[in-house]
Amino acid sequence: MRKRRPKGILDRMRLWKAVFLLGVSFLFYLLVLSPHGGAVKEYSARAIAVLKEKVGQRVSPPARSAPLRAQSNTTTLGLPTDLYPNSPHIGKLLKNIGYISCFSEKYGIPIWVAYITKYPFAYDTAKRPSEFITDYRVNSPEHSDYTRSGYDRGHMAPNYAIGRTYGPEAQRETFYMTNIIPQRPNVNRDQWRDLEQFIANDLAARYGTVLVFTGPLISEDMPKLKNRVSVPSAMWMVITVRRSSGEYITAGFIIPQQAKNKDFRTYLVPVDKVEELTGLNFFPKLPDNQQHILEAPRNVRLLN
């Protein structure tokens, strides 16, 4: 014989059934009979869509990615590809609003970076982001890779000059980790900063436009931060301007991580010296005689 349920359980079941039927009836009234039914339907649809999105994110989070820009022979810099340096190292070209980075996934730092500073400036500088930005276009280092390492996150394309020339979004892009190398704090905040400020505030004001190539001095025996980011022994820079006469003038700099002299002019060298130490070939499409003129020692007149 089938056992009867206790009376208390039956009463609770009847109560829940009544509540359920009452709820269904009320919902039917709201959605169909009520004069506000359309609004309720719309609200319900929005609520369901939001719920689906949140559940979907929990199950399969959206992949983070940096904005990719259209690839072409020139960037917004107006820098033709035939001006890119030839390099003995393999790198991936990353084109941004205000600069180009040839980034090495092997070393975790850019091989070279190119940017153009133009004067008069069109923008004010914007607020710096709270952290440096992982660049998901490549196997990029992260902000934390430098934490407590004793090294600054040193910009190659400077946030000040890029921000003043190309605007706040371009300035933000200079904080991509693919634009960063480890720099000793004293060099990053003294000689390197002073050289960047000289380019932005002196040379650009004097000549209108300054083309800059910059990067680390790469070698196979570089130590690494967290076995991921290579630490170069020095940084280099090659600057080119055009005088009103039409003559081009260039100058090179090599600043070691252990630089002692505070004056960045101490580290001025001919461009062919930078080529010798880096293995890069600047202005590779120019005829040899024109390359020689640009790279010769006499062009240190840039600083006069």
PDB file of N, CA, C and O in Angstrom, residues 104 123 153 203 255-256 258 264 303:
ATOM      1  N   SER A 104      61.400  42.665 -31.316  1.00  0.00           N
ATOM      2  CA  SER A 104      61.969  41.315 -31.300  1.00  0.00           C
ATOM      3  C   SER A 104      61.315  40.495 -30.197  1.00  0.00           C
ATOM      4  O   SER A 104      61.479  40.802 -29.003  1.00  0.00           O
ATOM      5  N   TYR A 123      49.070  69.554 -29.911  1.00  0.00           N
ATOM      6  CA  TYR A 123      48.313  69.037 -28.770  1.00  0.00           C
ATOM      7  C   TYR A 123      49.033  69.327 -27.454  1.00  0.00           C
ATOM      8  O   TYR A 123      50.247  69.546 -27.435  1.00  0.00           O
ATOM      9  N   ARG A 153      61.205  51.370 -16.915  1.00  0.00           N
ATOM     10  CA  ARG A 153      60.606  51.041 -18.211  1.00  0.00           C
ATOM     11  C   ARG A 153      60.884  52.240 -19.120  1.00  0.00           C
ATOM     12  O   ARG A 153      60.180  53.245 -19.074  1.00  0.00           O
ATOM     13  N   LEU A 203      65.492  71.206 -31.291  1.00  0.00           N
ATOM     14  CA  LEU A 203      65.659  70.898 -32.710  1.00  0.00           C
ATOM     15  C   LEU A 203      64.353  71.051 -33.486  1.00  0.00           C
ATOM     16  O   LEU A 203      64.349  71.598 -34.597  1.00  0.00           O
ATOM     17  N   ILE A 255      74.574  56.023 -25.697  1.00  0.00           N
ATOM     18  CA  ILE A 255      74.602  56.309 -24.263  1.00  0.00           C
ATOM     19  C   ILE A 255      74.595  54.991 -23.497  1.00  0.00           C
ATOM     20  O   ILE A 255      73.608  54.248 -23.548  1.00  0.00           O
ATOM     21  N   PRO A 256      75.678  54.672 -22.783  1.00  0.00           N
ATOM     22  CA  PRO A 256      75.728  53.407 -22.052  1.00  0.00           C
ATOM     23  C   PRO A 256      74.841  53.425 -20.809  1.00  0.00           C
ATOM     24  O   PRO A 256      74.518  54.499 -20.276  1.00  0.00           O
ATOM     25  N   GLN A 258      75.727  52.632 -17.966  1.00  0.00           N
ATOM     26  CA  GLN A 258      76.525  53.107 -16.830  1.00  0.00           C
ATOM     27  C   GLN A 258      77.078  54.515 -17.093  1.00  0.00           C
ATOM     28  O   GLN A 258      78.149  54.867 -16.599  1.00  0.00           O
ATOM     29  N   PHE A 264      74.432  64.958 -22.272  1.00  0.00           N
ATOM     30  CA  PHE A 264      74.197  63.984 -23.344  1.00  0.00           C
ATOM     31  C   PHE A 264      75.091  64.231 -24.553  1.00  0.00           C
ATOM     32  O   PHE A 264      75.360  63.324 -25.344  1.00  0.00           O
ATOM     33  N   LEU A 303      74.310  70.007 -33.491  1.00  0.00           N
ATOM     34  CA  LEU A 303      74.180  70.519 -32.131  1.00  0.00           C
ATOM     35  C   LEU A 303      74.665  71.960 -31.989  1.00  0.00           C
ATOM     36  O   LEU A 303      74.557  72.551 -30.925  1.00  0.00           O
TER      37      LEU A 303
END
